[in-house]
Amino acid sequence: MVELTLPRNSKVNGKGKTHKADKQAVAKGHKPKWQTFKVYRYDPEDNENPRVDQYQIDVSNVSMVLDGLLKIKNEIDPSLTLRRSCREGVCGSCAMNINGANTLACTKGMDELGNGPVSVYPLPHQPVVKDLVTDLTKFYEQHASVQPYLQAKEADPEEEWKQSPEDREELDGLYECIMCASCSTACPSYWWNGDKGGEEEYLGPAALLQAHRWIKDSRDQMTNERLDELEDNFKLYRCHTIMNCTQVCPKGLNPAKAISEIKALMVNRPEK
Ligand code: SF4
Ligand code: FES
């Protein structure tokens, strides 16, 4: 898994908080498995920003990193702020940076991380709202900019737009994206070119995967217009095939391949 270099100006808060109930269980003969979580903290209303807090918890009954974070939140420090909803890799809301790689906290097993400290940071290069929660407004705007819905020039059919099983299969690997933003926020080109504002900015792998999903849909009739929209110096061509997106995607998707296929379509389409 790719290691991301995270320029941080954090200091470690060495309190090493341990849950009282864990200590009591040990006193009663329970064999604990201690593990340290180093968690990035940022609070807009606090002066000590940013910092890293350390928590030592018994992980003998903790399966996933999200379970560990919720144990910290529920039993040691209720001020720890994070997003989560489904807890099973479907909603995308718990994406964060764990031991140097973007992923979903709810599907990242503790057994994948070894016995060392678990470092948890928010998704890189996004404005932090609080602790592990980032502001993804820009990310969602870029997603919306590719018009991720079916568009036709003909009048709607009486029943539905039909698609053959073969054409439907063409969308496999494209429609499953859960919009977690792990890929785009792992991409150095997106860090540099994704937030320029105005027309000239790189849309990033997640938005481009969506663009490709609709370009490839046999029912959509706006393929040329969609390609026109992407044809400038930034939106598509700032992808330099670094591949971090594909390495980190927790759903096993391949945004880098989708981007290269859009580039191929751009080159091979008939003269306008
Ligand atoms: S392509 Fe993968 S990493 Fe990127 S937003 Fe979709 S699910 Fe998340
Ligand atoms: S909580 Fe929904 S993907 Fe992790």
PDB file of C-alpha atoms and ligand atoms in Angstrom:
ATOM      1  CA  MET A   1       0.000   0.000   0.000  1.00  0.00           C
ATOM      2  CA  VAL A   2       1.305   3.435  -0.881  1.00  0.00           C
ATOM      3  CA  GLU A   3       2.764   5.526   1.921  1.00  0.00           C
ATOM      4  CA  LEU A   4       1.740   9.150   1.757  1.00  0.00           C
ATOM      5  CA  THR A   5       4.034  11.846   3.042  1.00  0.00           C
ATOM      6  CA  LEU A   6       1.960  14.086   5.232  1.00  0.00           C
ATOM      7  CA  PRO A   7       3.529  17.420   6.013  1.00  0.00           C
ATOM      8  CA  ARG A   8       2.327  18.047   9.529  1.00  0.00           C
ATOM      9  CA  ASN A   9       3.100  20.599  12.140  1.00  0.00           C
ATOM     10  CA  SER A  10       1.606  18.611  14.944  1.00  0.00           C
ATOM     11  CA  LYS A  11       2.843  18.020  18.415  1.00  0.00           C
ATOM     12  CA  VAL A  12       2.133  14.829  20.247  1.00  0.00           C
ATOM     13  CA  ASN A  13       0.030  15.173  23.332  1.00  0.00           C
ATOM     14  CA  GLY A  14       1.696  12.556  25.477  1.00  0.00           C
ATOM     15  CA  LYS A  15      -1.047  12.043  28.039  1.00  0.00           C
ATOM     16  CA  GLY A  16      -1.552   8.505  26.693  1.00  0.00           C
ATOM     17  CA  LYS A  17      -5.086   8.275  28.013  1.00  0.00           C
ATOM     18  CA  THR A  18      -6.176   4.750  28.982  1.00  0.00           C
ATOM     19  CA  HIS A  19      -9.743   3.755  29.646  1.00  0.00           C
ATOM     20  CA  LYS A  20     -10.572   3.113  33.312  1.00  0.00           C
ATOM     21  CA  ALA A  21     -12.770   0.099  32.479  1.00  0.00           C
ATOM     22  CA  ASP A  22      -9.855  -1.490  30.583  1.00  0.00           C
ATOM     23  CA  LYS A  23      -7.635  -1.095  33.646  1.00  0.00           C
ATOM     24  CA  GLN A  24     -10.335  -2.581  35.877  1.00  0.00           C
ATOM     25  CA  ALA A  25     -10.786  -5.577  33.533  1.00  0.00           C
ATOM     26  CA  VAL A  26      -7.047  -6.236  33.708  1.00  0.00           C
ATOM     27  CA  ALA A  27      -7.164  -6.069  37.500  1.00  0.00           C
ATOM     28  CA  LYS A  28      -9.843  -8.810  37.359  1.00  0.00           C
ATOM     29  CA  GLY A  29      -7.565 -11.137  35.346  1.00  0.00           C
ATOM     30  CA  HIS A  30      -8.555 -10.238  31.743  1.00  0.00           C
ATOM     31  CA  LYS A  31      -5.543 -10.551  29.407  1.00  0.00           C
ATOM     32  CA  PRO A  32      -5.493  -7.308  27.441  1.00  0.00           C
ATOM     33  CA  LYS A  33      -3.925  -6.550  24.087  1.00  0.00           C
ATOM     34  CA  TRP A  34      -2.801  -2.955  24.439  1.00  0.00           C
ATOM     35  CA  GLN A  35      -2.438  -0.806  21.374  1.00  0.00           C
ATOM     36  CA  THR A  36      -1.741   2.882  21.026  1.00  0.00           C
ATOM     37  CA  PHE A  37      -3.807   5.108  18.760  1.00  0.00           C
ATOM     38  CA  LYS A  38      -2.202   8.407  17.722  1.00  0.00           C
ATOM     39  CA  VAL A  39      -5.046  10.582  16.543  1.00  0.00           C
ATOM     40  CA  TYR A  40      -4.861  13.949  14.801  1.00  0.00           C
ATOM     41  CA  ARG A  41      -6.859  16.599  16.618  1.00  0.00           C
ATOM     42  CA  TYR A  42      -7.989  20.002  15.404  1.00  0.00           C
ATOM     43  CA  ASP A  43     -10.650  22.108  17.017  1.00  0.00           C
ATOM     44  CA  PRO A  44     -11.397  25.546  15.549  1.00  0.00           C
ATOM     45  CA  GLU A  45     -12.319  26.745  19.024  1.00  0.00           C
ATOM     46  CA  ASP A  46      -9.164  25.494  20.689  1.00  0.00           C
ATOM     47  CA  ASN A  47      -5.728  27.128  20.849  1.00  0.00           C
ATOM     48  CA  GLU A  48      -3.749  23.889  20.799  1.00  0.00           C
ATOM     49  CA  ASN A  49      -3.980  23.283  17.050  1.00  0.00           C
ATOM     50  CA  PRO A  50      -3.143  20.950  15.535  1.00  0.00           C
ATOM     51  CA  ARG A  51      -1.994  18.231  17.899  1.00  0.00           C
ATOM     52  CA  VAL A  52      -1.833  14.458  18.088  1.00  0.00           C
ATOM     53  CA  ASP A  53      -3.464  12.746  21.062  1.00  0.00           C
ATOM     54  CA  GLN A  54      -2.385   9.289  22.163  1.00  0.00           C
ATOM     55  CA  TYR A  55      -4.797   6.744  23.576  1.00  0.00           C
ATOM     56  CA  GLN A  56      -3.935   3.299  24.820  1.00  0.00           C
ATOM     57  CA  ILE A  57      -6.816   0.859  24.562  1.00  0.00           C
ATOM     58  CA  ASP A  58      -7.382  -2.865  24.939  1.00  0.00           C
ATOM     59  CA  VAL A  59      -8.006  -4.069  21.384  1.00  0.00           C
ATOM     60  CA  SER A  60      -8.604  -7.719  22.217  1.00  0.00           C
ATOM     61  CA  ASN A  61     -12.270  -7.231  21.204  1.00  0.00           C
ATOM     62  CA  VAL A  62     -11.708  -4.570  18.554  1.00  0.00           C
ATOM     63  CA  SER A  63     -11.988  -5.830  14.964  1.00  0.00           C
ATOM     64  CA  MET A  64     -11.813  -2.696  12.858  1.00  0.00           C
ATOM     65  CA  VAL A  65     -10.047   0.640  13.246  1.00  0.00           C
ATOM     66  CA  LEU A  66     -13.441   2.360  13.401  1.00  0.00           C
ATOM     67  CA  ASP A  67     -14.372   0.185  16.394  1.00  0.00           C
ATOM     68  CA  GLY A  68     -11.175   1.355  18.117  1.00  0.00           C
ATOM     69  CA  LEU A  69     -11.958   5.006  17.403  1.00  0.00           C
ATOM     70  CA  LEU A  70     -15.532   4.599  18.664  1.00  0.00           C
ATOM     71  CA  LYS A  71     -14.225   2.896  21.797  1.00  0.00           C
ATOM     72  CA  ILE A  72     -12.012   5.942  22.386  1.00  0.00           C
ATOM     73  CA  LYS A  73     -14.915   8.308  21.690  1.00  0.00           C
ATOM     74  CA  ASN A  74     -17.460   6.414  23.792  1.00  0.00           C
ATOM     75  CA  GLU A  75     -15.273   5.482  26.722  1.00  0.00           C
ATOM     76  CA  ILE A  76     -12.362   7.945  26.963  1.00  0.00           C
ATOM     77  CA  ASP A  77     -12.811  11.164  25.008  1.00  0.00           C
ATOM     78  CA  PRO A  78     -16.294  12.126  23.724  1.00  0.00           C
ATOM     79  CA  SER A  79     -14.859  15.219  22.056  1.00  0.00           C
ATOM     80  CA  LEU A  80     -13.158  13.114  19.367  1.00  0.00           C
ATOM     81  CA  THR A  81     -15.000  13.939  16.138  1.00  0.00           C
ATOM     82  CA  LEU A  82     -15.351  11.657  13.129  1.00  0.00           C
ATOM     83  CA  ARG A  83     -17.896  10.686  10.498  1.00  0.00           C
ATOM     84  CA  ARG A  84     -19.422   7.257  10.109  1.00  0.00           C
ATOM     85  CA  SER A  85     -22.766   5.815   9.173  1.00  0.00           C
ATOM     86  CA  CYS A  86     -23.107   2.314   7.710  1.00  0.00           C
ATOM     87  CA  ARG A  87     -20.080   0.672   9.383  1.00  0.00           C
ATOM     88  CA  GLU A  88     -19.812  -1.765   6.482  1.00  0.00           C
ATOM     89  CA  GLY A  89     -18.040  -0.013   3.621  1.00  0.00           C
ATOM     90  CA  VAL A  90     -21.144   1.258   1.847  1.00  0.00           C
ATOM     91  CA  CYS A  91     -21.637   4.932   2.679  1.00  0.00           C
ATOM     92  CA  GLY A  92     -18.049   6.181   2.302  1.00  0.00           C
ATOM     93  CA  SER A  93     -18.305   8.571   5.238  1.00  0.00           C
ATOM     94  CA  CYS A  94     -15.543   7.097   7.428  1.00  0.00           C
ATOM     95  CA  ALA A  95     -12.699   7.613   4.933  1.00  0.00           C
ATOM     96  CA  MET A  96      -9.525   8.790   6.656  1.00  0.00           C
ATOM     97  CA  ASN A  97      -5.769   8.294   6.559  1.00  0.00           C
ATOM     98  CA  ILE A  98      -4.668   5.278   8.595  1.00  0.00           C
ATOM     99  CA  ASN A  99      -0.984   4.485   8.980  1.00  0.00           C
ATOM    100  CA  GLY A 100      -0.173   6.609   5.961  1.00  0.00           C
ATOM    101  CA  ALA A 101      -2.806   5.399   3.500  1.00  0.00           C
ATOM    102  CA  ASN A 102      -6.326   6.598   2.794  1.00  0.00           C
ATOM    103  CA  THR A 103      -8.968   3.990   3.471  1.00  0.00           C
ATOM    104  CA  LEU A 104     -12.277   3.300   5.229  1.00  0.00           C
ATOM    105  CA  ALA A 105     -11.919   2.979   8.993  1.00  0.00           C
ATOM    106  CA  CYS A 106     -14.876   0.574   9.122  1.00  0.00           C
ATOM    107  CA  THR A 107     -13.331  -1.983   6.786  1.00  0.00           C
ATOM    108  CA  LYS A 108      -9.707  -1.611   7.891  1.00  0.00           C
ATOM    109  CA  GLY A 109      -9.017  -4.589  10.131  1.00  0.00           C
ATOM    110  CA  MET A 110      -6.817  -4.159  13.184  1.00  0.00           C
ATOM    111  CA  ASP A 111      -5.129  -7.418  12.146  1.00  0.00           C
ATOM    112  CA  GLU A 112      -3.911  -5.695   8.957  1.00  0.00           C
ATOM    113  CA  LEU A 113      -1.918  -3.149  10.945  1.00  0.00           C
ATOM    114  CA  GLY A 114       0.446  -5.124  13.144  1.00  0.00           C
ATOM    115  CA  ASN A 115       1.090  -4.356  16.808  1.00  0.00           C
ATOM    116  CA  GLY A 116       2.635  -0.887  16.496  1.00  0.00           C
ATOM    117  CA  PRO A 117       0.879   2.421  17.072  1.00  0.00           C
ATOM    118  CA  VAL A 118      -2.051   3.173  14.796  1.00  0.00           C
ATOM    119  CA  SER A 119      -1.795   6.681  13.408  1.00  0.00           C
ATOM    120  CA  VAL A 120      -5.050   8.246  12.266  1.00  0.00           C
ATOM    121  CA  TYR A 121      -5.276  11.491  10.299  1.00  0.00           C
ATOM    122  CA  PRO A 122      -8.017  13.158   8.266  1.00  0.00           C
ATOM    123  CA  LEU A 123      -7.993  12.798   4.485  1.00  0.00           C
ATOM    124  CA  PRO A 124      -4.952  14.714   3.212  1.00  0.00           C
ATOM    125  CA  HIS A 125      -5.068  18.167   1.694  1.00  0.00           C
ATOM    126  CA  GLN A 126      -8.668  18.948   2.555  1.00  0.00           C
ATOM    127  CA  PRO A 127      -9.813  21.714   4.899  1.00  0.00           C
ATOM    128  CA  VAL A 128     -10.330  20.199   8.344  1.00  0.00           C
ATOM    129  CA  VAL A 129     -13.635  21.016  10.024  1.00  0.00           C
ATOM    130  CA  LYS A 130     -12.782  19.218  13.263  1.00  0.00           C
ATOM    131  CA  ASP A 131     -10.433  16.329  14.092  1.00  0.00           C
ATOM    132  CA  LEU A 132     -11.033  13.646  11.436  1.00  0.00           C
ATOM    133  CA  VAL A 133     -13.850  15.463   9.626  1.00  0.00           C
ATOM    134  CA  THR A 134     -12.884  17.273   6.429  1.00  0.00           C
ATOM    135  CA  ASP A 135     -14.866  19.692   4.307  1.00  0.00           C
ATOM    136  CA  LEU A 136     -15.636  17.879   1.035  1.00  0.00           C
ATOM    137  CA  THR A 137     -17.676  20.674  -0.561  1.00  0.00           C
ATOM    138  CA  LYS A 138     -15.180  21.077  -3.400  1.00  0.00           C
ATOM    139  CA  PHE A 139     -15.047  17.333  -3.992  1.00  0.00           C
ATOM    140  CA  TYR A 140     -18.848  17.152  -4.321  1.00  0.00           C
ATOM    141  CA  GLU A 141     -18.946  20.191  -6.616  1.00  0.00           C
ATOM    142  CA  GLN A 142     -16.450  18.502  -8.926  1.00  0.00           C
ATOM    143  CA  HIS A 143     -18.567  15.362  -8.906  1.00  0.00           C
ATOM    144  CA  ALA A 144     -21.646  17.403  -9.822  1.00  0.00           C
ATOM    145  CA  SER A 145     -19.733  19.167 -12.608  1.00  0.00           C
ATOM    146  CA  VAL A 146     -19.513  15.950 -14.672  1.00  0.00           C
ATOM    147  CA  GLN A 147     -23.328  15.760 -14.689  1.00  0.00           C
ATOM    148  CA  PRO A 148     -23.533  12.233 -13.256  1.00  0.00           C
ATOM    149  CA  TYR A 149     -26.919  11.283 -14.627  1.00  0.00           C
ATOM    150  CA  LEU A 150     -28.406   9.910 -17.840  1.00  0.00           C
ATOM    151  CA  GLN A 151     -28.878  12.490 -20.581  1.00  0.00           C
ATOM    152  CA  ALA A 152     -30.669  11.838 -23.860  1.00  0.00           C
ATOM    153  CA  LYS A 153     -31.478  13.904 -26.928  1.00  0.00           C
ATOM    154  CA  GLU A 154     -34.516  11.854 -27.893  1.00  0.00           C
ATOM    155  CA  ALA A 155     -37.806  12.005 -26.070  1.00  0.00           C
ATOM    156  CA  ASP A 156     -38.127   9.651 -23.121  1.00  0.00           C
ATOM    157  CA  PRO A 157     -39.398   6.179 -24.063  1.00  0.00           C
ATOM    158  CA  GLU A 158     -42.809   5.155 -22.789  1.00  0.00           C
ATOM    159  CA  GLU A 159     -41.444   2.643 -20.324  1.00  0.00           C
ATOM    160  CA  GLU A 160     -37.719   2.851 -19.705  1.00  0.00           C
ATOM    161  CA  TRP A 161     -34.349   3.244 -21.391  1.00  0.00           C
ATOM    162  CA  LYS A 162     -33.353  -0.319 -22.244  1.00  0.00           C
ATOM    163  CA  GLN A 163     -29.839  -1.717 -22.077  1.00  0.00           C
ATOM    164  CA  SER A 164     -28.485  -5.118 -23.167  1.00  0.00           C
ATOM    165  CA  PRO A 165     -26.811  -7.294 -20.516  1.00  0.00           C
ATOM    166  CA  GLU A 166     -23.517  -6.878 -22.409  1.00  0.00           C
ATOM    167  CA  ASP A 167     -23.766  -3.071 -22.358  1.00  0.00           C
ATOM    168  CA  ARG A 168     -24.698  -3.196 -18.700  1.00  0.00           C
ATOM    169  CA  GLU A 169     -21.569  -5.251 -17.993  1.00  0.00           C
ATOM    170  CA  GLU A 170     -19.483  -2.465 -19.484  1.00  0.00           C
ATOM    171  CA  LEU A 171     -20.320  -0.403 -16.400  1.00  0.00           C
ATOM    172  CA  ASP A 172     -18.874  -2.927 -13.954  1.00  0.00           C
ATOM    173  CA  GLY A 173     -16.014  -1.357 -12.047  1.00  0.00           C
ATOM    174  CA  LEU A 174     -17.419   2.125 -12.651  1.00  0.00           C
ATOM    175  CA  TYR A 175     -20.796   2.319 -10.931  1.00  0.00           C
ATOM    176  CA  GLU A 176     -19.726   0.933  -7.525  1.00  0.00           C
ATOM    177  CA  CYS A 177     -17.979   4.103  -6.335  1.00  0.00           C
ATOM    178  CA  ILE A 178     -19.162   5.155  -2.876  1.00  0.00           C
ATOM    179  CA  MET A 179     -17.762   8.714  -3.091  1.00  0.00           C
ATOM    180  CA  CYS A 180     -15.438   8.262  -0.133  1.00  0.00           C
ATOM    181  CA  ALA A 181     -12.809  10.629  -1.638  1.00  0.00           C
ATOM    182  CA  SER A 182      -9.923   8.329  -0.675  1.00  0.00           C
ATOM    183  CA  CYS A 183      -8.628   8.320  -4.249  1.00  0.00           C
ATOM    184  CA  SER A 184      -8.748  12.026  -5.048  1.00  0.00           C
ATOM    185  CA  THR A 185      -7.224  13.042  -1.716  1.00  0.00           C
ATOM    186  CA  ALA A 186      -4.368  10.543  -2.233  1.00  0.00           C
ATOM    187  CA  CYS A 187      -3.427  12.103  -5.568  1.00  0.00           C
ATOM    188  CA  PRO A 188      -0.507  14.594  -5.587  1.00  0.00           C
ATOM    189  CA  SER A 189      -1.768  16.184  -8.789  1.00  0.00           C
ATOM    190  CA  TYR A 190      -5.151  16.716  -7.137  1.00  0.00           C
ATOM    191  CA  TRP A 191      -3.402  18.338  -4.150  1.00  0.00           C
ATOM    192  CA  TRP A 192      -1.650  20.790  -6.491  1.00  0.00           C
ATOM    193  CA  ASN A 193      -4.269  21.341  -9.169  1.00  0.00           C
ATOM    194  CA  GLY A 194      -7.604  20.350  -7.673  1.00  0.00           C
ATOM    195  CA  ASP A 195      -8.503  23.536  -5.869  1.00  0.00           C
ATOM    196  CA  LYS A 196      -7.433  26.297  -8.206  1.00  0.00           C
ATOM    197  CA  GLY A 197     -10.937  27.624  -8.512  1.00  0.00           C
ATOM    198  CA  GLY A 198     -12.633  28.747 -11.686  1.00  0.00           C
ATOM    199  CA  GLU A 199     -12.594  26.668 -14.827  1.00  0.00           C
ATOM    200  CA  GLU A 200      -9.004  25.504 -14.737  1.00  0.00           C
ATOM    201  CA  GLU A 201      -8.693  22.763 -12.189  1.00  0.00           C
ATOM    202  CA  TYR A 202      -8.030  19.048 -12.166  1.00  0.00           C
ATOM    203  CA  LEU A 203     -11.246  17.173 -11.360  1.00  0.00           C
ATOM    204  CA  GLY A 204      -9.475  14.282  -9.654  1.00  0.00           C
ATOM    205  CA  PRO A 205      -9.904  10.520 -10.019  1.00  0.00           C
ATOM    206  CA  ALA A 206     -13.307  10.136  -8.339  1.00  0.00           C
ATOM    207  CA  ALA A 207     -15.065  12.705 -10.533  1.00  0.00           C
ATOM    208  CA  LEU A 208     -13.358  11.349 -13.657  1.00  0.00           C
ATOM    209  CA  LEU A 209     -14.380   7.782 -12.806  1.00  0.00           C
ATOM    210  CA  GLN A 210     -17.967   9.062 -12.671  1.00  0.00           C
ATOM    211  CA  ALA A 211     -17.510  10.931 -15.957  1.00  0.00           C
ATOM    212  CA  HIS A 212     -16.355   7.701 -17.567  1.00  0.00           C
ATOM    213  CA  ARG A 213     -19.275   5.799 -16.081  1.00  0.00           C
ATOM    214  CA  TRP A 214     -21.695   8.036 -18.033  1.00  0.00           C
ATOM    215  CA  ILE A 215     -19.550   8.277 -21.159  1.00  0.00           C
ATOM    216  CA  LYS A 216     -19.650   4.474 -21.384  1.00  0.00           C
ATOM    217  CA  ASP A 217     -23.357   4.098 -20.678  1.00  0.00           C
ATOM    218  CA  SER A 218     -24.970   2.859 -23.909  1.00  0.00           C
ATOM    219  CA  ARG A 219     -28.186   4.762 -23.082  1.00  0.00           C
ATOM    220  CA  ASP A 220     -26.517   8.159 -22.677  1.00  0.00           C
ATOM    221  CA  GLN A 221     -26.549  10.329 -25.812  1.00  0.00           C
ATOM    222  CA  MET A 222     -24.245  13.136 -24.745  1.00  0.00           C
ATOM    223  CA  THR A 223     -20.874  11.396 -25.150  1.00  0.00           C
ATOM    224  CA  ASN A 224     -19.369  14.077 -27.401  1.00  0.00           C
ATOM    225  CA  GLU A 225     -20.590  16.902 -25.200  1.00  0.00           C
ATOM    226  CA  ARG A 226     -19.183  15.156 -22.128  1.00  0.00           C
ATOM    227  CA  LEU A 227     -15.795  14.780 -23.836  1.00  0.00           C
ATOM    228  CA  ASP A 228     -15.886  18.421 -24.970  1.00  0.00           C
ATOM    229  CA  GLU A 229     -16.469  19.460 -21.390  1.00  0.00           C
ATOM    230  CA  LEU A 230     -13.351  17.608 -20.217  1.00  0.00           C
ATOM    231  CA  GLU A 231     -11.094  18.830 -23.008  1.00  0.00           C
ATOM    232  CA  ASP A 232      -8.906  21.514 -21.482  1.00  0.00           C
ATOM    233  CA  ASN A 233      -5.479  21.669 -19.897  1.00  0.00           C
ATOM    234  CA  PHE A 234      -6.572  20.812 -16.373  1.00  0.00           C
ATOM    235  CA  LYS A 235      -9.783  18.835 -15.843  1.00  0.00           C
ATOM    236  CA  LEU A 236      -8.511  15.554 -17.326  1.00  0.00           C
ATOM    237  CA  TYR A 237      -4.941  15.989 -18.461  1.00  0.00           C
ATOM    238  CA  ARG A 238      -3.488  16.809 -15.052  1.00  0.00           C
ATOM    239  CA  CYS A 239      -3.657  13.084 -14.355  1.00  0.00           C
ATOM    240  CA  HIS A 240      -0.064  11.891 -14.645  1.00  0.00           C
ATOM    241  CA  THR A 241      -0.827   8.203 -13.975  1.00  0.00           C
ATOM    242  CA  ILE A 242       0.715   8.279 -10.497  1.00  0.00           C
ATOM    243  CA  MET A 243      -1.710   5.449  -9.574  1.00  0.00           C
ATOM    244  CA  ASN A 244      -2.204   6.338  -5.889  1.00  0.00           C
ATOM    245  CA  CYS A 245      -5.947   6.436  -6.619  1.00  0.00           C
ATOM    246  CA  THR A 246      -6.058   2.826  -7.723  1.00  0.00           C
ATOM    247  CA  GLN A 247      -3.801   1.665  -4.896  1.00  0.00           C
ATOM    248  CA  VAL A 248      -5.945   3.180  -2.157  1.00  0.00           C
ATOM    249  CA  CYS A 249      -9.510   2.660  -3.439  1.00  0.00           C
ATOM    250  CA  PRO A 250     -11.174   0.603  -0.691  1.00  0.00           C
ATOM    251  CA  LYS A 251     -13.726  -0.766  -3.183  1.00  0.00           C
ATOM    252  CA  GLY A 252     -11.010  -2.124  -5.479  1.00  0.00           C
ATOM    253  CA  LEU A 253     -11.910   0.220  -8.349  1.00  0.00           C
ATOM    254  CA  ASN A 254      -9.431   1.510 -10.897  1.00  0.00           C
ATOM    255  CA  PRO A 255      -9.910   5.256 -11.480  1.00  0.00           C
ATOM    256  CA  ALA A 256      -6.503   5.497 -13.222  1.00  0.00           C
ATOM    257  CA  LYS A 257      -7.692   3.051 -15.896  1.00  0.00           C
ATOM    258  CA  ALA A 258     -10.960   4.965 -16.321  1.00  0.00           C
ATOM    259  CA  ILE A 259      -8.985   8.190 -16.840  1.00  0.00           C
ATOM    260  CA  SER A 260      -6.686   6.583 -19.403  1.00  0.00           C
ATOM    261  CA  GLU A 261      -9.744   5.284 -21.285  1.00  0.00           C
ATOM    262  CA  ILE A 262     -11.225   8.792 -21.416  1.00  0.00           C
ATOM    263  CA  LYS A 263      -7.900  10.061 -22.789  1.00  0.00           C
ATOM    264  CA  ALA A 264      -7.964   7.325 -25.460  1.00  0.00           C
ATOM    265  CA  LEU A 265     -11.533   8.264 -26.428  1.00  0.00           C
ATOM    266  CA  MET A 266     -10.466  11.899 -26.683  1.00  0.00           C
ATOM    267  CA  VAL A 267      -7.711  11.020 -29.161  1.00  0.00           C
ATOM    268  CA  ASN A 268      -9.714   8.532 -31.199  1.00  0.00           C
ATOM    269  CA  ARG A 269     -12.989  10.358 -31.606  1.00  0.00           C
ATOM    270  CA  PRO A 270     -13.839  11.627 -35.094  1.00  0.00           C
ATOM    271  CA  GLU A 271     -12.968  15.225 -35.943  1.00  0.00           C
ATOM    272  CA  LYS A 272     -15.584  17.567 -34.595  1.00  0.00           C
TER     273      LYS A 272
HETATM  274  S1  SF4 B   1     -13.184   5.451  -6.765  1.00  0.00           S
HETATM  275 FE1  SF4 B   1     -12.847   4.275  -4.864  1.00  0.00          FE
HETATM  276  S2  SF4 B   1     -11.556   5.633  -3.590  1.00  0.00           S
HETATM  277 FE2  SF4 B   1     -12.444   6.909  -5.197  1.00  0.00          FE
HETATM  278  S3  SF4 B   1     -14.269   7.819  -4.266  1.00  0.00           S
HETATM  279 FE3  SF4 B   1     -14.907   5.936  -5.387  1.00  0.00          FE
HETATM  280  S4  SF4 B   1     -14.850   4.316  -3.865  1.00  0.00           S
HETATM  281 FE4  SF4 B   1     -13.706   6.024  -2.983  1.00  0.00          FE
HETATM  282  S1  FES B   2     -19.090   3.925   7.925  1.00  0.00           S
HETATM  283 FE1  FES B   2     -19.921   3.733   5.914  1.00  0.00          FE
HETATM  284  S2  FES B   2     -18.193   3.269   4.716  1.00  0.00           S
HETATM  285 FE2  FES B   2     -17.399   3.276   6.743  1.00  0.00          FE
END
